[in-house]
Amino acid sequence: MRSGPQRVVLKQGTGFRLICLPFAGGSARSFVKLARHTPDDWEVVAVQPPPLSEGGALDLDGLAEFYLGLLAGELHGPGLLFGHSLGAAVAHRMARLRAPDPSEDLHLVLSAPPAPVAPASDLVDLDDAGLFALATRRGFLPEWGVSQDFAMRFLLPNLRADLAVLGKRGWVPEPVAMPVHLLGGSHDIAAPPASLAALDVLAPRSTHLVDGGHLYVTEQPEETARALVRIGREAGAPGPSEADQTVA
């Protein structure tokens, strides 16, 4: 079960800031490996979803408001607000709820975003065996090498609760005032590369692919970091030569 701080500094830095929002079933610690591969001067901050024991379930607006409160002093650039999967939908909703000042120079990165207007109620209503089978097939669960029994007891409750955030309406991509970039996995079944092309309504400034499945952010952290460095150059990060020298 998730516990501990709800805002975690994964890496100290003095320059560029990377703010990470986790995927369904994930946590702030899901970005530890990614943080290790970011440039030396980058600060990496991640948020921890509220524990299941803290009150009732949140909807998309509620989770966005929760994160806005946690990050009230850090939503400025130069930097990236980076959400993966469910985190992408929440990051987008944060941008809709909060009117950013253009001078903040904070860019929005939607990584493997959920299919637009796809309700999660059908997934949430599955029994444990059904949800485990579907999550495994779509790559929602990290490859930890744990038993099915362990996954169903300790991973599925968080995954189910997080999927419920999307509710019956799902995620609705709408224009936001922040500059938007899209990131996807070349072998992602849940959010295939072709789905990114359907997000023209967001007027993305760039689209990048990482060689991997749905959880490339944890399974391919070095390549994900390189993609973020490329995106970061548009948001005030160090130039090509300096950034390339500092990425592990």
CSV table of N, CA and C in Angstrom, one decimal, residues 72-157:
chain,number,residue,atom,x,y,z
A,72,ALA,N,1.8,24.0,-4.8
A,72,ALA,CA,1.4,25.4,-4.9
A,72,ALA,C,2.6,26.3,-5.1
A,73,GLY,N,3.7,25.9,-4.4
A,73,GLY,CA,4.9,26.8,-4.5
A,73,GLY,C,5.9,26.4,-5.6
A,74,GLU,N,5.6,25.4,-6.4
A,74,GLU,CA,6.5,24.9,-7.3
A,74,GLU,C,6.1,24.9,-8.8
A,75,LEU,N,4.9,25.3,-9.0
A,75,LEU,CA,4.4,25.3,-10.4
A,75,LEU,C,4.8,26.5,-11.2
A,76,HIS,N,6.1,26.6,-11.3
A,76,HIS,CA,6.7,27.7,-12.2
A,76,HIS,C,8.0,27.1,-12.8
A,77,GLY,N,8.4,27.7,-13.8
A,77,GLY,CA,9.6,27.2,-14.6
A,77,GLY,C,10.8,28.1,-14.3
A,78,PRO,N,11.8,27.8,-15.2
A,78,PRO,CA,11.7,26.9,-16.3
A,78,PRO,C,11.6,25.4,-15.8
A,79,GLY,N,10.6,24.7,-16.5
A,79,GLY,CA,10.5,23.3,-16.0
A,79,GLY,C,9.3,22.6,-16.8
A,80,LEU,N,9.1,21.4,-16.4
A,80,LEU,CA,8.1,20.5,-17.1
A,80,LEU,C,7.1,20.0,-16.0
A,81,LEU,N,5.9,20.0,-16.3
A,81,LEU,CA,4.9,19.3,-15.5
A,81,LEU,C,4.6,18.0,-16.3
A,82,PHE,N,5.1,16.9,-15.8
A,82,PHE,CA,5.1,15.7,-16.5
A,82,PHE,C,4.2,14.6,-15.8
A,83,GLY,N,3.1,14.2,-16.6
A,83,GLY,CA,2.2,13.2,-16.1
A,83,GLY,C,2.2,12.0,-17.0
A,84,HIS,N,2.2,10.8,-16.4
A,84,HIS,CA,2.3,9.6,-17.1
A,84,HIS,C,0.9,8.9,-17.0
A,85,SER,N,0.3,8.5,-18.1
A,85,SER,CA,-0.9,7.7,-18.1
A,85,SER,C,-2.0,8.5,-17.4
A,86,LEU,N,-2.5,7.9,-16.3
A,86,LEU,CA,-3.5,8.7,-15.5
A,86,LEU,C,-2.9,10.0,-15.1
A,87,GLY,N,-1.7,10.0,-14.8
A,87,GLY,CA,-1.0,11.3,-14.4
A,87,GLY,C,-1.1,12.3,-15.5
A,88,ALA,N,-1.1,11.9,-16.7
A,88,ALA,CA,-1.2,12.8,-17.8
A,88,ALA,C,-2.6,13.5,-17.8
A,89,ALA,N,-3.6,12.7,-17.6
A,89,ALA,CA,-5.0,13.3,-17.5
A,89,ALA,C,-5.1,14.3,-16.3
A,90,VAL,N,-4.5,13.9,-15.2
A,90,VAL,CA,-4.5,14.8,-14.0
A,90,VAL,C,-3.7,16.1,-14.3
A,91,ALA,N,-2.5,16.0,-14.9
A,91,ALA,CA,-1.7,17.1,-15.2
A,91,ALA,C,-2.5,18.1,-16.2
A,92,HIS,N,-3.1,17.5,-17.2
A,92,HIS,CA,-3.9,18.3,-18.1
A,92,HIS,C,-5.1,19.0,-17.3
A,93,ARG,N,-5.7,18.3,-16.4
A,93,ARG,CA,-6.8,18.9,-15.7
A,93,ARG,C,-6.3,20.0,-14.8
A,94,MET,N,-5.1,19.8,-14.2
A,94,MET,CA,-4.5,20.9,-13.4
A,94,MET,C,-4.3,22.2,-14.2
A,95,ALA,N,-3.8,22.0,-15.5
A,95,ALA,CA,-3.6,23.1,-16.4
A,95,ALA,C,-5.0,23.8,-16.7
A,96,ARG,N,-6.0,23.0,-16.8
A,96,ARG,CA,-7.4,23.6,-17.0
A,96,ARG,C,-7.9,24.4,-15.8
A,97,LEU,N,-7.6,23.9,-14.6
A,97,LEU,CA,-8.1,24.5,-13.4
A,97,LEU,C,-7.3,25.7,-13.0
A,98,ARG,N,-6.1,25.8,-13.4
A,98,ARG,CA,-5.2,26.9,-13.0
A,98,ARG,C,-4.8,27.7,-14.2
A,99,ALA,N,-4.9,29.0,-14.1
A,99,ALA,CA,-4.5,29.9,-15.3
A,99,ALA,C,-3.1,30.3,-15.1
A,100,PRO,N,-2.1,29.6,-15.8
A,100,PRO,CA,-0.7,30.0,-15.6
A,100,PRO,C,-0.3,31.3,-16.2
A,101,ASP,N,0.6,31.9,-15.6
A,101,ASP,CA,1.2,33.1,-16.2
A,101,ASP,C,2.2,32.7,-17.2
A,102,PRO,N,2.2,33.3,-18.5
A,102,PRO,CA,3.1,32.9,-19.5
A,102,PRO,C,4.6,33.0,-19.1
A,103,SER,N,4.8,34.0,-18.2
A,103,SER,CA,6.2,34.2,-17.7
A,103,SER,C,6.7,33.1,-16.9
A,104,GLU,N,5.9,32.1,-16.4
A,104,GLU,CA,6.3,31.0,-15.6
A,104,GLU,C,7.1,30.0,-16.4
A,105,ASP,N,6.9,30.0,-17.7
A,105,ASP,CA,7.7,29.1,-18.6
A,105,ASP,C,7.7,27.6,-18.1
A,106,LEU,N,6.5,27.2,-17.8
A,106,LEU,CA,6.3,25.8,-17.4
A,106,LEU,C,5.5,25.1,-18.5
A,107,HIS,N,6.1,24.0,-19.0
A,107,HIS,CA,5.5,23.3,-20.1
A,107,HIS,C,4.8,22.0,-19.6
A,108,LEU,N,3.8,21.6,-20.3
A,108,LEU,CA,3.0,20.4,-19.9
A,108,LEU,C,3.4,19.2,-20.8
A,109,VAL,N,3.8,18.1,-20.2
A,109,VAL,CA,4.2,16.9,-21.0
A,109,VAL,C,3.1,15.8,-20.6
A,110,LEU,N,2.4,15.4,-21.6
A,110,LEU,CA,1.4,14.3,-21.5
A,110,LEU,C,2.0,13.0,-22.0
A,111,SER,N,2.3,12.1,-21.1
A,111,SER,CA,3.0,10.9,-21.4
A,111,SER,C,2.1,9.7,-21.4
A,112,ALA,N,1.9,9.0,-22.5
A,112,ALA,CA,1.0,7.9,-22.6
A,112,ALA,C,-0.4,8.2,-22.0
A,113,PRO,N,-1.0,9.3,-22.5
A,113,PRO,CA,-2.3,9.7,-21.9
A,113,PRO,C,-3.4,8.7,-22.2
A,114,PRO,N,-4.4,8.6,-21.4
A,114,PRO,CA,-5.5,7.7,-21.6
A,114,PRO,C,-6.3,8.0,-22.9
A,115,ALA,N,-7.0,7.1,-23.4
A,115,ALA,CA,-7.8,7.3,-24.6
A,115,ALA,C,-8.9,8.3,-24.2
A,116,PRO,N,-9.1,9.3,-25.1
A,116,PRO,CA,-10.1,10.4,-24.8
A,116,PRO,C,-11.5,9.8,-24.6
A,117,VAL,N,-12.2,10.4,-23.6
A,117,VAL,CA,-13.6,10.0,-23.3
A,117,VAL,C,-13.8,8.5,-23.3
A,118,ALA,N,-12.9,7.9,-22.6
A,118,ALA,CA,-13.0,6.4,-22.4
A,118,ALA,C,-13.3,6.2,-20.9
A,119,PRO,N,-14.5,5.8,-20.6
A,119,PRO,CA,-14.8,5.6,-19.1
A,119,PRO,C,-14.1,4.5,-18.6
A,120,ALA,N,-13.7,4.6,-17.3
A,120,ALA,CA,-13.0,3.5,-16.6
A,120,ALA,C,-13.9,2.6,-15.8
A,121,SER,N,-15.2,2.9,-15.8
A,121,SER,CA,-16.1,2.2,-15.0
A,121,SER,C,-16.1,0.7,-15.3
A,122,ASP,N,-16.0,0.3,-16.6
A,122,ASP,CA,-16.0,-1.1,-17.0
A,122,ASP,C,-14.8,-1.8,-16.4
A,123,LEU,N,-13.6,-1.1,-16.3
A,123,LEU,CA,-12.4,-1.7,-15.7
A,123,LEU,C,-12.6,-1.8,-14.2
A,124,VAL,N,-13.1,-0.8,-13.6
A,124,VAL,CA,-13.2,-0.8,-12.1
A,124,VAL,C,-14.2,-1.8,-11.6
A,125,ASP,N,-15.2,-2.1,-12.4
A,125,ASP,CA,-16.2,-3.1,-12.0
A,125,ASP,C,-15.7,-4.6,-12.2
A,126,LEU,N,-14.6,-4.8,-12.9
A,126,LEU,CA,-14.1,-6.2,-13.0
A,126,LEU,C,-13.7,-6.7,-11.7
A,127,ASP,N,-13.8,-8.1,-11.5
A,127,ASP,CA,-13.3,-8.7,-10.3
A,127,ASP,C,-11.8,-8.7,-10.4
A,128,ASP,N,-11.2,-9.1,-9.2
A,128,ASP,CA,-9.7,-9.0,-9.2
A,128,ASP,C,-9.0,-9.8,-10.3
A,129,ALA,N,-9.5,-11.0,-10.5
A,129,ALA,CA,-8.9,-11.8,-11.5
A,129,ALA,C,-9.0,-11.2,-12.9
A,130,GLY,N,-10.2,-10.6,-13.2
A,130,GLY,CA,-10.4,-10.0,-14.5
A,130,GLY,C,-9.5,-8.7,-14.6
A,131,LEU,N,-9.4,-7.9,-13.6
A,131,LEU,CA,-8.7,-6.7,-13.6
A,131,LEU,C,-7.2,-7.0,-13.8
A,132,PHE,N,-6.7,-8.0,-13.0
A,132,PHE,CA,-5.3,-8.4,-13.1
A,132,PHE,C,-5.0,-8.9,-14.5
A,133,ALA,N,-5.9,-9.7,-15.1
A,133,ALA,CA,-5.6,-10.2,-16.5
A,133,ALA,C,-5.5,-9.0,-17.5
A,134,LEU,N,-6.5,-8.1,-17.4
A,134,LEU,CA,-6.5,-7.0,-18.3
A,134,LEU,C,-5.3,-6.0,-18.1
A,135,ALA,N,-5.0,-5.8,-16.8
A,135,ALA,CA,-3.8,-4.9,-16.5
A,135,ALA,C,-2.5,-5.5,-17.0
A,136,THR,N,-2.4,-6.8,-16.9
A,136,THR,CA,-1.2,-7.5,-17.4
A,136,THR,C,-1.1,-7.4,-18.9
A,137,ARG,N,-2.2,-7.6,-19.5
A,137,ARG,CA,-2.3,-7.6,-21.0
A,137,ARG,C,-1.9,-6.2,-21.6
A,138,ARG,N,-2.4,-5.2,-20.9
A,138,ARG,CA,-2.2,-3.8,-21.4
A,138,ARG,C,-0.9,-3.2,-20.9
A,139,GLY,N,-0.2,-3.8,-20.0
A,139,GLY,CA,1.0,-3.3,-19.4
A,139,GLY,C,0.9,-2.3,-18.3
A,140,PHE,N,-0.3,-2.3,-17.6
A,140,PHE,CA,-0.5,-1.4,-16.5
A,140,PHE,C,0.3,-1.6,-15.3
A,141,LEU,N,0.7,-2.9,-15.1
A,141,LEU,CA,1.5,-3.3,-13.9
A,141,LEU,C,2.9,-3.4,-14.2
A,142,PRO,N,3.8,-2.8,-13.2
A,142,PRO,CA,5.2,-2.9,-13.4
A,142,PRO,C,5.7,-4.3,-13.4
A,143,GLU,N,6.8,-4.5,-14.1
A,143,GLU,CA,7.4,-5.9,-14.1
A,143,GLU,C,8.3,-6.1,-12.9
A,144,TRP,N,7.7,-6.4,-11.8
A,144,TRP,CA,8.5,-6.6,-10.5
A,144,TRP,C,8.8,-8.0,-10.3
A,145,GLY,N,8.3,-8.9,-11.1
A,145,GLY,CA,8.6,-10.3,-10.9
A,145,GLY,C,7.9,-10.9,-9.6
A,146,VAL,N,6.8,-10.3,-9.2
A,146,VAL,CA,6.1,-10.8,-8.0
A,146,VAL,C,5.0,-11.7,-8.4
A,147,SER,N,4.5,-12.5,-7.5
A,147,SER,CA,3.5,-13.5,-7.8
A,147,SER,C,2.1,-12.8,-8.1
A,148,GLN,N,1.2,-13.6,-8.7
A,148,GLN,CA,-0.1,-13.0,-9.0
A,148,GLN,C,-0.8,-12.7,-7.6
A,149,ASP,N,-0.6,-13.6,-6.7
A,149,ASP,CA,-1.3,-13.3,-5.4
A,149,ASP,C,-0.8,-12.0,-4.7
A,150,PHE,N,0.5,-11.8,-4.8
A,150,PHE,CA,1.0,-10.5,-4.3
A,150,PHE,C,0.5,-9.3,-5.0
A,151,ALA,N,0.4,-9.4,-6.3
A,151,ALA,CA,-0.1,-8.3,-7.1
A,151,ALA,C,-1.5,-8.0,-6.8
A,152,MET,N,-2.3,-9.1,-6.7
A,152,MET,CA,-3.7,-8.9,-6.4
A,152,MET,C,-4.0,-8.3,-5.1
A,153,ARG,N,-3.1,-8.7,-4.1
A,153,ARG,CA,-3.3,-8.2,-2.7
A,153,ARG,C,-2.8,-6.8,-2.5
A,154,PHE,N,-1.7,-6.4,-3.1
A,154,PHE,CA,-1.0,-5.2,-2.8
A,154,PHE,C,-1.0,-4.2,-3.9
A,155,LEU,N,-1.1,-4.6,-5.2
A,155,LEU,CA,-1.0,-3.6,-6.3
A,155,LEU,C,-2.4,-3.3,-6.8
A,156,LEU,N,-3.3,-4.3,-6.9
A,156,LEU,CA,-4.6,-4.0,-7.5
A,156,LEU,C,-5.4,-3.0,-6.8
A,157,PRO,N,-5.4,-3.0,-5.4
A,157,PRO,CA,-6.3,-2.0,-4.8
A,157,PRO,C,-6.0,-0.5,-5.2
